[in-house]
Short mmCIF file of C-alpha atoms and ligand atoms in Angstrom, two decimals:
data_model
loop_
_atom_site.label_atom_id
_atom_site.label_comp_id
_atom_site.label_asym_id
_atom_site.label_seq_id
_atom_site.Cartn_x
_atom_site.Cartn_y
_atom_site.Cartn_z
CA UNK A 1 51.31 74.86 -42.48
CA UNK A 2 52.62 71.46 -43.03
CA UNK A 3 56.41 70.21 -42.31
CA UNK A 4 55.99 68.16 -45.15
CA UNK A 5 57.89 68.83 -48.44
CA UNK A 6 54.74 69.68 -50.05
CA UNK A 7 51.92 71.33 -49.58
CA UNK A 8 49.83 70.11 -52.22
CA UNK A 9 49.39 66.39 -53.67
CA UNK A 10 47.55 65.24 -56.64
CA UNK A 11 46.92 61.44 -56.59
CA UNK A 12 45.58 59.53 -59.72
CA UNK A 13 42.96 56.54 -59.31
CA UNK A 14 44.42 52.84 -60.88
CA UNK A 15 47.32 52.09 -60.39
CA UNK A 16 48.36 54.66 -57.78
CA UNK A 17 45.60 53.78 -55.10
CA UNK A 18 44.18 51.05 -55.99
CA UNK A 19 44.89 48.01 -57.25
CA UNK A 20 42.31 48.06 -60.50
CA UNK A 21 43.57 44.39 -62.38
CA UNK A 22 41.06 42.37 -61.57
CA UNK A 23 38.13 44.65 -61.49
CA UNK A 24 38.98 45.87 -64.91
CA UNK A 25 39.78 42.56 -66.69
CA UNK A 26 37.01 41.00 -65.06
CA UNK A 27 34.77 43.53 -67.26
CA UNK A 28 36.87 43.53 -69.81
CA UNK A 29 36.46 39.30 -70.16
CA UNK A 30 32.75 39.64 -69.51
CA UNK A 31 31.84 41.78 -72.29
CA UNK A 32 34.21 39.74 -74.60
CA UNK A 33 31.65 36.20 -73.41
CA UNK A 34 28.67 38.35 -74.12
CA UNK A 35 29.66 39.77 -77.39
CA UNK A 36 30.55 35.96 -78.17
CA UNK A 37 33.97 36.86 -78.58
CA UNK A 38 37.18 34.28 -77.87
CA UNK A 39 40.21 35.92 -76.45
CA UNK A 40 43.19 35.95 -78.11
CA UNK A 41 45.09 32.69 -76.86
CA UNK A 42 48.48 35.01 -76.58
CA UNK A 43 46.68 38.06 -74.84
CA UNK A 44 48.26 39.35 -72.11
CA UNK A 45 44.70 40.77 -69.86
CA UNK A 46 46.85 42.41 -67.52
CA UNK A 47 47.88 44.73 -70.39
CA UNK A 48 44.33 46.16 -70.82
CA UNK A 49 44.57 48.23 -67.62
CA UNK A 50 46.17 51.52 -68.41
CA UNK A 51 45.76 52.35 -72.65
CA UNK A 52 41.95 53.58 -73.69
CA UNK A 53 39.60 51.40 -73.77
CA UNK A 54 38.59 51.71 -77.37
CA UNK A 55 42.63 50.89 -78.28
CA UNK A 56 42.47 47.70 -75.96
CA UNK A 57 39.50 46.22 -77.65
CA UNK A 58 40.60 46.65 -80.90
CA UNK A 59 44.61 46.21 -80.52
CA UNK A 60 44.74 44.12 -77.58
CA UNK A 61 41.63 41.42 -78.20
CA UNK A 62 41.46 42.25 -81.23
CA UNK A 63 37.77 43.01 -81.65
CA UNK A 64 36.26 43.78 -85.10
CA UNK A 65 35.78 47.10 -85.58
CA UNK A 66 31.87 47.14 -85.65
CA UNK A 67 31.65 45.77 -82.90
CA UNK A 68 33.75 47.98 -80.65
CA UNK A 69 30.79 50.67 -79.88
CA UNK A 70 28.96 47.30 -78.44
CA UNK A 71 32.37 46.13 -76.38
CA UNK A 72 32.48 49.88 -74.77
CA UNK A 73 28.84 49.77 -73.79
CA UNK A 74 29.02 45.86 -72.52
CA UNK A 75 32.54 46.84 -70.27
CA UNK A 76 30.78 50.24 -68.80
CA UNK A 77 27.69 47.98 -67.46
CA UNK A 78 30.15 45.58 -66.10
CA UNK A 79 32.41 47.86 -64.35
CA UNK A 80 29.95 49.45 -62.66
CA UNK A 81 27.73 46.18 -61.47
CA UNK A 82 30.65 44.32 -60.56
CA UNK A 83 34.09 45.46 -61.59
CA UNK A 84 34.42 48.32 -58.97
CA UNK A 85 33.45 46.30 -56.13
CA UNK A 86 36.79 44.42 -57.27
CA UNK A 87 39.56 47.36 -56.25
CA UNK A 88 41.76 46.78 -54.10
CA UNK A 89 43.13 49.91 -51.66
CA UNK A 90 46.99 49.36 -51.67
CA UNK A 91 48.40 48.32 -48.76
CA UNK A 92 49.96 51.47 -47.00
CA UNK A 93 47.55 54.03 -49.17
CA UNK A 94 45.77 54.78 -46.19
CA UNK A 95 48.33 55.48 -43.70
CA UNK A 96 49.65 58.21 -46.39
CA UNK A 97 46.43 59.45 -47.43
CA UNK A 98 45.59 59.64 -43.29
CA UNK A 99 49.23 61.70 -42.17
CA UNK A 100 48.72 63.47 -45.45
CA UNK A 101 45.52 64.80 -44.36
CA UNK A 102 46.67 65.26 -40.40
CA UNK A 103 49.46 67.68 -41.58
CA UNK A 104 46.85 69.61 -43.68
CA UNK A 105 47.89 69.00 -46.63
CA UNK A 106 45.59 69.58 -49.86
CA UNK A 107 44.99 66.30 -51.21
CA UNK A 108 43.07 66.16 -54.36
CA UNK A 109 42.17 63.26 -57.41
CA UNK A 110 43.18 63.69 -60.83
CA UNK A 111 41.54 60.73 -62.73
CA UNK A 112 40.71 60.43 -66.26
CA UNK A 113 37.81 58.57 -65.29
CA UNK A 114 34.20 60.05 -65.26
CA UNK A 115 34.27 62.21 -61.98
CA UNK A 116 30.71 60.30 -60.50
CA UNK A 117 32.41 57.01 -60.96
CA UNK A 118 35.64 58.32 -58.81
CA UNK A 119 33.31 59.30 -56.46
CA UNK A 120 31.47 56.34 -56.36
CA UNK A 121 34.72 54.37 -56.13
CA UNK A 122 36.79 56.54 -52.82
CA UNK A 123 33.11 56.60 -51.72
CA UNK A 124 32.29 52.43 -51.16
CA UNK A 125 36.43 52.24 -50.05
CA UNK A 126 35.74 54.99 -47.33
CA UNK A 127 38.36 56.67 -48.57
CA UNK A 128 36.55 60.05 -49.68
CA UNK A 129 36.80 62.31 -46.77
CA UNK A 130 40.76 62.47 -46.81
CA UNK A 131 40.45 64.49 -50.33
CA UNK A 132 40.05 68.26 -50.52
CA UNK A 133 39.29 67.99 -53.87
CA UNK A 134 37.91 64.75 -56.64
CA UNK A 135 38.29 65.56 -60.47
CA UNK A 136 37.35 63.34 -62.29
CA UNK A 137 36.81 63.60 -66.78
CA UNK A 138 33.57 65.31 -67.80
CA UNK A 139 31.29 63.03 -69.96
CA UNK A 140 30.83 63.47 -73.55
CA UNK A 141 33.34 64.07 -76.03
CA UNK A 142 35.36 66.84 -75.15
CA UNK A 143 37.91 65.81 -72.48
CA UNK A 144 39.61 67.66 -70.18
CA UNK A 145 42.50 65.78 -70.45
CA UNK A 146 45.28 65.28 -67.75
CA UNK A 147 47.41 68.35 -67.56
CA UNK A 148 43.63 70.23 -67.27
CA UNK A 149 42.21 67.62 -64.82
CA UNK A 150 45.76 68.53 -62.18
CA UNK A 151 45.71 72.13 -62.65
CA UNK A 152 41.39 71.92 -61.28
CA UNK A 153 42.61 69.75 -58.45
CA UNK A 154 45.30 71.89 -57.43
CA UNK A 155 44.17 74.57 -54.81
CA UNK A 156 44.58 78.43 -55.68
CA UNK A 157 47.75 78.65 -53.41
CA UNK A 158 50.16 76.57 -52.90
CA UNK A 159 54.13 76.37 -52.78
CA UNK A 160 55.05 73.23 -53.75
CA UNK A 161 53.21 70.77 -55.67
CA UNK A 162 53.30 67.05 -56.91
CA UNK A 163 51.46 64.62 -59.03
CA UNK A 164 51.32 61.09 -58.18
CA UNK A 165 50.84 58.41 -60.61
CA UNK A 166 51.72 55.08 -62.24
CA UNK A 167 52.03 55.90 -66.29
CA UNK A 168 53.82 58.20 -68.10
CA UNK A 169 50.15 60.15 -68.56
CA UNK A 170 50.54 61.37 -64.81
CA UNK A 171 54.18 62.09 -65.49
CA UNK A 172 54.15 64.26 -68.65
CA UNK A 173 50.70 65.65 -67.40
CA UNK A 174 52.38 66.76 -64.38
CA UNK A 175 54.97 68.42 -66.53
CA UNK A 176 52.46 70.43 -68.53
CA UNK A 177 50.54 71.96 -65.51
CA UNK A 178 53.78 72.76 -63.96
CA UNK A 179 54.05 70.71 -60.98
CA UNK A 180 56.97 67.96 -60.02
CA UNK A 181 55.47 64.16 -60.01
CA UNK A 182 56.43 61.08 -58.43
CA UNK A 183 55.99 57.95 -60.20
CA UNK A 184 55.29 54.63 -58.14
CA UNK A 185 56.36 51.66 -60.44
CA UNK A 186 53.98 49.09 -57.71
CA UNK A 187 51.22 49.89 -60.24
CA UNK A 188 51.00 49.21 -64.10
CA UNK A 189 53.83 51.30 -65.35
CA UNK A 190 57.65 50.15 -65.19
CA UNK A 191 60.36 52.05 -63.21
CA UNK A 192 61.66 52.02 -67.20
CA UNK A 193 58.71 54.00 -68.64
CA UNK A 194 58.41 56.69 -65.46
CA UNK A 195 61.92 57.42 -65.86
CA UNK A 196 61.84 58.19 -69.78
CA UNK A 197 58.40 60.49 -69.12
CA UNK A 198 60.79 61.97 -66.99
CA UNK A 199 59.66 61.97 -63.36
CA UNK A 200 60.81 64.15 -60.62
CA UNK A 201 60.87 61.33 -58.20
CA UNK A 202 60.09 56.98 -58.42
CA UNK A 203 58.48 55.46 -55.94
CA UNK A 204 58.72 51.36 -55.84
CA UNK A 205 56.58 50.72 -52.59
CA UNK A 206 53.84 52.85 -50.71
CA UNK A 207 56.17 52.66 -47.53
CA UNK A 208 58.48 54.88 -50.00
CA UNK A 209 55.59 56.99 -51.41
CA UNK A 210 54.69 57.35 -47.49
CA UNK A 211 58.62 58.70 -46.87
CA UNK A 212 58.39 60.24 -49.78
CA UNK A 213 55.41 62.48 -49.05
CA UNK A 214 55.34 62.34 -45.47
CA UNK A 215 58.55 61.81 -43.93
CA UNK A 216 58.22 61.53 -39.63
CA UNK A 217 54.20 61.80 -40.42
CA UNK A 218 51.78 60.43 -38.09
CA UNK A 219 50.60 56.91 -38.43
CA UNK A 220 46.66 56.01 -38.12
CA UNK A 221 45.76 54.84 -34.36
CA UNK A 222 45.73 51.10 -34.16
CA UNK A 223 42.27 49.09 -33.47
CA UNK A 224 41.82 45.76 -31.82
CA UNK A 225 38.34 44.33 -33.22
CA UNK A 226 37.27 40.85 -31.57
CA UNK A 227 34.17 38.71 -33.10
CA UNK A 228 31.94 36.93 -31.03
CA UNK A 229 29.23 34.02 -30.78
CA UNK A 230 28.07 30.86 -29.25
CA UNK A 231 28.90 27.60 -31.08
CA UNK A 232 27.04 27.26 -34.03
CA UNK A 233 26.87 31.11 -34.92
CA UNK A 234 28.97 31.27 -38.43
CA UNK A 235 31.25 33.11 -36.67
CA UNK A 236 34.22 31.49 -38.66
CA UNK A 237 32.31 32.31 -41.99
CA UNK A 238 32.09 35.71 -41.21
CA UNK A 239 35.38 36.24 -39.30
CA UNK A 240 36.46 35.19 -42.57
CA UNK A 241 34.88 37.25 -45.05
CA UNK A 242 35.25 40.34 -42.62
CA UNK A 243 39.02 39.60 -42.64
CA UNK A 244 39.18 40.15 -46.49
CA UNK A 245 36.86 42.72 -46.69
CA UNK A 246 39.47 44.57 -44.50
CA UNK A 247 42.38 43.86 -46.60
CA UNK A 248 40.46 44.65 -50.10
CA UNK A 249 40.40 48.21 -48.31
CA UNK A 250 43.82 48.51 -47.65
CA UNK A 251 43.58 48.18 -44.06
CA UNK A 252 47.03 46.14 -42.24
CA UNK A 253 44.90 43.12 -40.60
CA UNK A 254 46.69 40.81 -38.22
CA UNK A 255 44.14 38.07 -37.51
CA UNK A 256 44.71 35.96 -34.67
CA UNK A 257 42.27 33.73 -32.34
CA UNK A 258 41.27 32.51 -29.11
CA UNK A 259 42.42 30.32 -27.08
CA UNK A 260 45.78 30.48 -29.32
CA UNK A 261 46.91 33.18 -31.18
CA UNK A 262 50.99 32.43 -30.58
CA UNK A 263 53.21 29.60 -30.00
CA UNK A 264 52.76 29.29 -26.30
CA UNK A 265 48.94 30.25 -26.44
CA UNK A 266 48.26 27.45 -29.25
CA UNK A 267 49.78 24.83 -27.46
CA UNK A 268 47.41 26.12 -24.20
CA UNK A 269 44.45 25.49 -26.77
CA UNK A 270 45.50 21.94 -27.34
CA UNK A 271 44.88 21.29 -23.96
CA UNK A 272 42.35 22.88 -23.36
CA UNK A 273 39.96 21.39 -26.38
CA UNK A 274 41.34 17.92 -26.32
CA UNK A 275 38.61 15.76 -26.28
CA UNK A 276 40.40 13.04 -23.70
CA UNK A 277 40.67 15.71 -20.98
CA UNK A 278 37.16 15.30 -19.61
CA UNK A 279 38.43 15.35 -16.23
CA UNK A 280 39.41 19.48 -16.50
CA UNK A 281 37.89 21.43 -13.74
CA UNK A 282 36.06 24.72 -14.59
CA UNK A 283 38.30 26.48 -12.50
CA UNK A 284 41.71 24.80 -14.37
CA UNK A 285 39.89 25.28 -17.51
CA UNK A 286 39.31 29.31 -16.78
CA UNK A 287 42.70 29.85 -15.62
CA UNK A 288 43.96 28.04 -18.73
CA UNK A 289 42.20 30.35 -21.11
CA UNK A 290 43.37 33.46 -18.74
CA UNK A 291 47.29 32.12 -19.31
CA UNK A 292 46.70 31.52 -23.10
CA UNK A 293 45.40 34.93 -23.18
CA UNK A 294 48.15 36.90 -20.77
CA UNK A 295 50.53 35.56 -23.76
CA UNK A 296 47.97 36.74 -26.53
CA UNK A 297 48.01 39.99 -24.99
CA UNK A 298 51.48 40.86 -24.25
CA UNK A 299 53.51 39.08 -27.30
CA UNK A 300 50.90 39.94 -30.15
CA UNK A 301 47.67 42.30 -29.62
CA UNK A 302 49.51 45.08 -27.78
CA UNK A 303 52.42 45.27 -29.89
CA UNK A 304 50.44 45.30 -33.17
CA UNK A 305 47.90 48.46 -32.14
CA UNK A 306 50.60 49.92 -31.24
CA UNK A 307 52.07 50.03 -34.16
CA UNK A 308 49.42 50.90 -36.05
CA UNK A 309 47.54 47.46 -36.95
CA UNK A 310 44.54 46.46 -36.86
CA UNK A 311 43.74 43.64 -34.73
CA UNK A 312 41.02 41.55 -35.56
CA UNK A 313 40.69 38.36 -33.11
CA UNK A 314 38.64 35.41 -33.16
CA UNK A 315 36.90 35.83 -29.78
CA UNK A 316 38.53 37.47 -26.53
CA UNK A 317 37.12 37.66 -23.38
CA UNK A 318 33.75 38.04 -23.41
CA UNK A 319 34.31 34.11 -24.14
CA UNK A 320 35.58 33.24 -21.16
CA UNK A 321 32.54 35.51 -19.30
CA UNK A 322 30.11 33.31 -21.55
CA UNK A 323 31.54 30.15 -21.27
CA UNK A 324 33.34 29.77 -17.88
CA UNK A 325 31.28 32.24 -16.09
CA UNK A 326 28.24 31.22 -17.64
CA UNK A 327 28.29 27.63 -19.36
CA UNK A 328 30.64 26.53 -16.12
CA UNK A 329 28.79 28.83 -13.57
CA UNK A 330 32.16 29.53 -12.13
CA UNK A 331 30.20 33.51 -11.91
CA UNK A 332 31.09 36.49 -14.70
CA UNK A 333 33.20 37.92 -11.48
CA UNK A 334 35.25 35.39 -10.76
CA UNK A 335 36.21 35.23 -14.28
CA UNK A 336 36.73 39.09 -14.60
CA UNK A 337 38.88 39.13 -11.58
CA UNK A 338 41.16 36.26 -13.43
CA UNK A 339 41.35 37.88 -16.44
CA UNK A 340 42.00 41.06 -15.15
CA UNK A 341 46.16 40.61 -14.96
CA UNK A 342 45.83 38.69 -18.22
CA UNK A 343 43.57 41.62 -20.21
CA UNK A 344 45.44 44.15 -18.62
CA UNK A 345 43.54 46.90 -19.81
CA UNK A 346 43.85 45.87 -23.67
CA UNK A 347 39.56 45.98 -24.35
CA UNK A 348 38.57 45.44 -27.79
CA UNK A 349 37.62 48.64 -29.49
CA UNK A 350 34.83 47.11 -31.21
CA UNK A 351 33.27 43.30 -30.76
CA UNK A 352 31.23 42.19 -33.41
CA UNK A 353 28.42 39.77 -31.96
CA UNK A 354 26.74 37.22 -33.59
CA UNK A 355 23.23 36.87 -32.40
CA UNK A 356 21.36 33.84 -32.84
CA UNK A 357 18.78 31.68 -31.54
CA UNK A 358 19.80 28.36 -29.18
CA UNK A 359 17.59 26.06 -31.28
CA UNK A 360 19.41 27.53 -34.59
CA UNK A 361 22.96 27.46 -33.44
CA UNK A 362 22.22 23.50 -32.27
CA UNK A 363 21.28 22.84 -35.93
CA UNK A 364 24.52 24.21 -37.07
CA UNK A 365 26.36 23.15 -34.52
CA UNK A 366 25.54 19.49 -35.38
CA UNK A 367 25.76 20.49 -39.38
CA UNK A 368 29.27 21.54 -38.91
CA UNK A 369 32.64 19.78 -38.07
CA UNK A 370 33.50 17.10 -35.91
CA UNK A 371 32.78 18.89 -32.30
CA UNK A 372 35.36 19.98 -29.80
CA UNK A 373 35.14 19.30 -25.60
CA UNK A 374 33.70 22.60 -25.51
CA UNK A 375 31.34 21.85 -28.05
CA UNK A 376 30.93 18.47 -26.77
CA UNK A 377 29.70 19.86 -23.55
CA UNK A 378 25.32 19.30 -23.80
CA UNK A 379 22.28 21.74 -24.30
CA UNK A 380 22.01 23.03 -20.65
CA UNK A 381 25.62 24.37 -21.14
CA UNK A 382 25.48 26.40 -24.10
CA UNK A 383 21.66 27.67 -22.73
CA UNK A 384 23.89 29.26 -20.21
CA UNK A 385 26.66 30.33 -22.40
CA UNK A 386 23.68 32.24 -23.98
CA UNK A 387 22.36 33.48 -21.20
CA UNK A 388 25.72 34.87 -20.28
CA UNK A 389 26.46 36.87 -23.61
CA UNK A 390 22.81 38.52 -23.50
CA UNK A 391 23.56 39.58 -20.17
CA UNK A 392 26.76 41.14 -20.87
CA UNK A 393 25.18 42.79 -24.28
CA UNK A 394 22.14 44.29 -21.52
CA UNK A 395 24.88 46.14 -19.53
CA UNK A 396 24.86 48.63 -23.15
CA UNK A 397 28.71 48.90 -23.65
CA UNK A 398 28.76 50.56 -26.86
CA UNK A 399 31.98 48.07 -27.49
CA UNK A 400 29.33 45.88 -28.83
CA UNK A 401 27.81 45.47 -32.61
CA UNK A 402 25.09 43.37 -32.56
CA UNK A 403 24.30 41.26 -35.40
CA UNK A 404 21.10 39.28 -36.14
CA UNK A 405 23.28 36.25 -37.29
CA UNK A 406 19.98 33.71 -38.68
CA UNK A 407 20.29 35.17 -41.89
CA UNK A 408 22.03 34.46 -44.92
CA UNK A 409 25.57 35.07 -44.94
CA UNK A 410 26.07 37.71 -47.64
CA UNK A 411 23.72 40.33 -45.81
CA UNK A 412 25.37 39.39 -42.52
CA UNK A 413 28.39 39.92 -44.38
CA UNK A 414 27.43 43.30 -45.62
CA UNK A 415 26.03 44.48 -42.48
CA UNK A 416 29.23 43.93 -39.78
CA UNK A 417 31.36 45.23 -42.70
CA UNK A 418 29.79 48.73 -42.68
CA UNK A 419 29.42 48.59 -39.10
CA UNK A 420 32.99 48.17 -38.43
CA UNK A 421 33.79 50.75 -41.35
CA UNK A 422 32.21 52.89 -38.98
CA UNK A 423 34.08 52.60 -36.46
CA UNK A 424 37.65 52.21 -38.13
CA UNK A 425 36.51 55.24 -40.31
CA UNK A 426 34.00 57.74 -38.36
CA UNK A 427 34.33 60.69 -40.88
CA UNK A 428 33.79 58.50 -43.76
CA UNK A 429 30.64 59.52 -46.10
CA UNK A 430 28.87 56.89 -46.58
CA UNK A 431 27.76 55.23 -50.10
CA UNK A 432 24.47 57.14 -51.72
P1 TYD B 1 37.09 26.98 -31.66
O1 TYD B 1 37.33 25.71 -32.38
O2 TYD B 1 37.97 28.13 -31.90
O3 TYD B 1 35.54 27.33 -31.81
P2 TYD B 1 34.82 28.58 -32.43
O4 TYD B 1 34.96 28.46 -33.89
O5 TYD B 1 33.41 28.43 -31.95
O6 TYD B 1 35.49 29.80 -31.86
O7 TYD B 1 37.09 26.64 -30.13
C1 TYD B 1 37.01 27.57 -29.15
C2 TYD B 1 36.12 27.04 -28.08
O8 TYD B 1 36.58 27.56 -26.84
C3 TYD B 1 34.69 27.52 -28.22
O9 TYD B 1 33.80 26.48 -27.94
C4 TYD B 1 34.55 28.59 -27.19
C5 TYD B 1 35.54 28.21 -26.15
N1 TYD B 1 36.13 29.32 -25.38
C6 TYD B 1 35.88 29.39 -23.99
O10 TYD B 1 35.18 28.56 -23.43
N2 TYD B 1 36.45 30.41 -23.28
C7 TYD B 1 37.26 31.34 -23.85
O11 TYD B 1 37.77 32.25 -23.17
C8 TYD B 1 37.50 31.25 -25.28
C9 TYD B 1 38.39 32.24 -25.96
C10 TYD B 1 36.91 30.21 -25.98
#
């Protein structure tokens, strides 16, 4: 049994986890260019999310009324080719939907969307396995409707239950199937319109939903996720797209890099990688990255998993046992030993390694920006730098993700996406 104030929480889909604007408009605006259709110049998109679709077409962008059927058919394809990949998890969704789940709580969907497509949707945000229960409208013509949709998702006992939403639907659905709601005004509806539907309880941020719902629950664990490569990899590419991905599913990213990362520690990289500084000895240049990193560490990665973040960095220390052990042959236990005080037992959960081949990552290197000292530093160099990373991958830490990196970068993309899913996420099912 739960301490929490209920034991039973019906969530609906847009608006109350996710973040549906953009992957509904963009549907909405591609169907209107393929029916040849202009959009009204005083339009307000935004205000398509929310009413039926049918009364958006023909009030909103004013379509003609034999040409709706066509509009409906057009928007369906779209939303599910592209629109859905659009949502956005809100930020804070999953640290309620994760204490929700921790404290036993029944936590169901309510969605007046077709119930495949709200599978298909918690399914690709790994969000799925934290609900008992996903109803979802039947197809054809006659609907469940809300009040019907809550009273399916609630379990057959309970003491005290609550419907979530963002629209006075949710609200006065909630009201017919006998259960209390919360309104959250972050999605499409005001604070204005919850209030006259009458809800139980507003909710104006998912840090309030989360006190709401869960007050003293148990936050998600904290992660710390490193990415690395030689020179010429794509690593910033892909540290990139993997940083948005993250966000777009609601995780709480802090992104940070190496050498730098904080004030101190990015003024330690400006020595380090000035180009003028040819002089620096391997040893001075090892320690260096070992201070900038001892900084890193203590004022920024440790702090943040422990409050819960994820920490996604920009290389870590396998660098400095590629490049200093390695690339400077100063030895991989020399440069452990330095780094030991500096680490100071703060491992990366997961490192994402891009694997590539010397002659490729020499073409890219030389493709790319104006090169660094590092970069600067000749063949035989990052040969060993090589050398040094495939020996540390041998050793079979599973740590490591390995990544064939000589492909394009959408599937590489893809790949260290679902990889990393699976680690942030092990109970997640996984897309059909
Ligand atoms: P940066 O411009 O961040 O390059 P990249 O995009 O390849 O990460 O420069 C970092 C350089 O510093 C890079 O050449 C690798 C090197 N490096 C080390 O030699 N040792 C280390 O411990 C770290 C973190 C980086």
């Amino acid at each position: 049994m739960s301490q929490f104030p209920f034991d039973a929480v019906v969530f609906d889909l847009d608006g109350t986890l996710f973040d549906a604007e953009e992957g509904i408009v963009s549907s909405v605006v591609k169907a209107m260019e393929e029916l040849d259709l202009p959009i009204p110049p005083d339009a307000d998109l935004r205000l398509v999310v929310g009413p039926p679709l049918r009364t958006s077409l023909r009030e909103i962008l004013r379509v003609p009324e034999d040409r709706v059927e066509d509009g409906v058919q057009r928007y369906l394809y779209n939303f599910y080719h592209e629109g859905r990949f659009r949502y956005r998890v809100y930020p804070g969704i999953r640290k309620v939907l994760y204490a929700l789940r921790k404290a036993g709580v029944h936590v169901a969907l309510a969605s007046s969307k077709p119930a495949h497509t709200c599978e298909l949707i918690l399914n690709h945000f790994a969000i799925s396995h934290y609900f008992d229960v996903i109803m979802g409208e039947v197809d054809g013509k006659d609907k469940l409707g809300k009040p019907e949709l809550i009273r399916r998702a609630l379990p057959e006992k309970y003491s005290r239950a609550v419907m979530v939403g963002d629209r006075l639907f949710d609200v006065e659905g909630a009201k017919a199937a006998g259960v209390e709601s919360v309104g959250v005004s972050y999605g499409c509806g005001s604070v204005e319109e919850l209030e006259n539907a009458g809800a139980d309880h507003i909710a104006h941020s998912t840090e309030e939903l989360f006190q709401l719902l869960c007050p003293g629950g148990e936050a998600p664990r904290g992660m710390f996720i490193s990415m690395e490569g030689p020179d010429g990899s794509g690593k910033t590419t892909q540290a990139n797209r993997l940083e948005e991905s993250l966000r777009q599913y609601g995780f709480d990213v802090l992104r940070t890099r190496e050498p730098g990362g904080c004030p101190i520690s990015e003024e330690i990289r400006g020595i380090i990688l000035n180009k003028e500084h040819m002089e620096m000895s391997p040893i001075c240049e090892a320690l260096l990255y070992a201070a900038s990193r001892a900084q890193h560490v203590s004022q920024v990665i440790r702090p943040a998993v422990e409050e819960g973040r994820i920490v996604f960095s920009d290389r870590f220390v396998d660098s400095s046992v590629a490049y200093q052990g390695g690339g400077r042959q100063l030895g991989v236990g020399l440069v452990q030993q330095i780094n030991q005080p500096a680490v100071d037992g703060m491992l990366p959960d997961a490192t994402v390694y891009l694997d590539i081949d010397q002659a490729e990552a020499i073409r890219r290197r030389f493709s790319a920006s104006e090169p660094d000292r590092l970069e600067l530093a000749g063949d035989a160099f990052h040969r060993r730098v090589q050398a040094a990373y495939e020996e540390l991958l041998a050793q079979g830490d599973d740590r490591f993700i390995v990544v064939d990196a000589a492909r394009d970068v959408e599937p590489i993309a893809q790949e260290i996406l679902q990889r990393v899913l699976d680690r942030l996420e092990p109970d997640r099912k996984q897309e059909a």
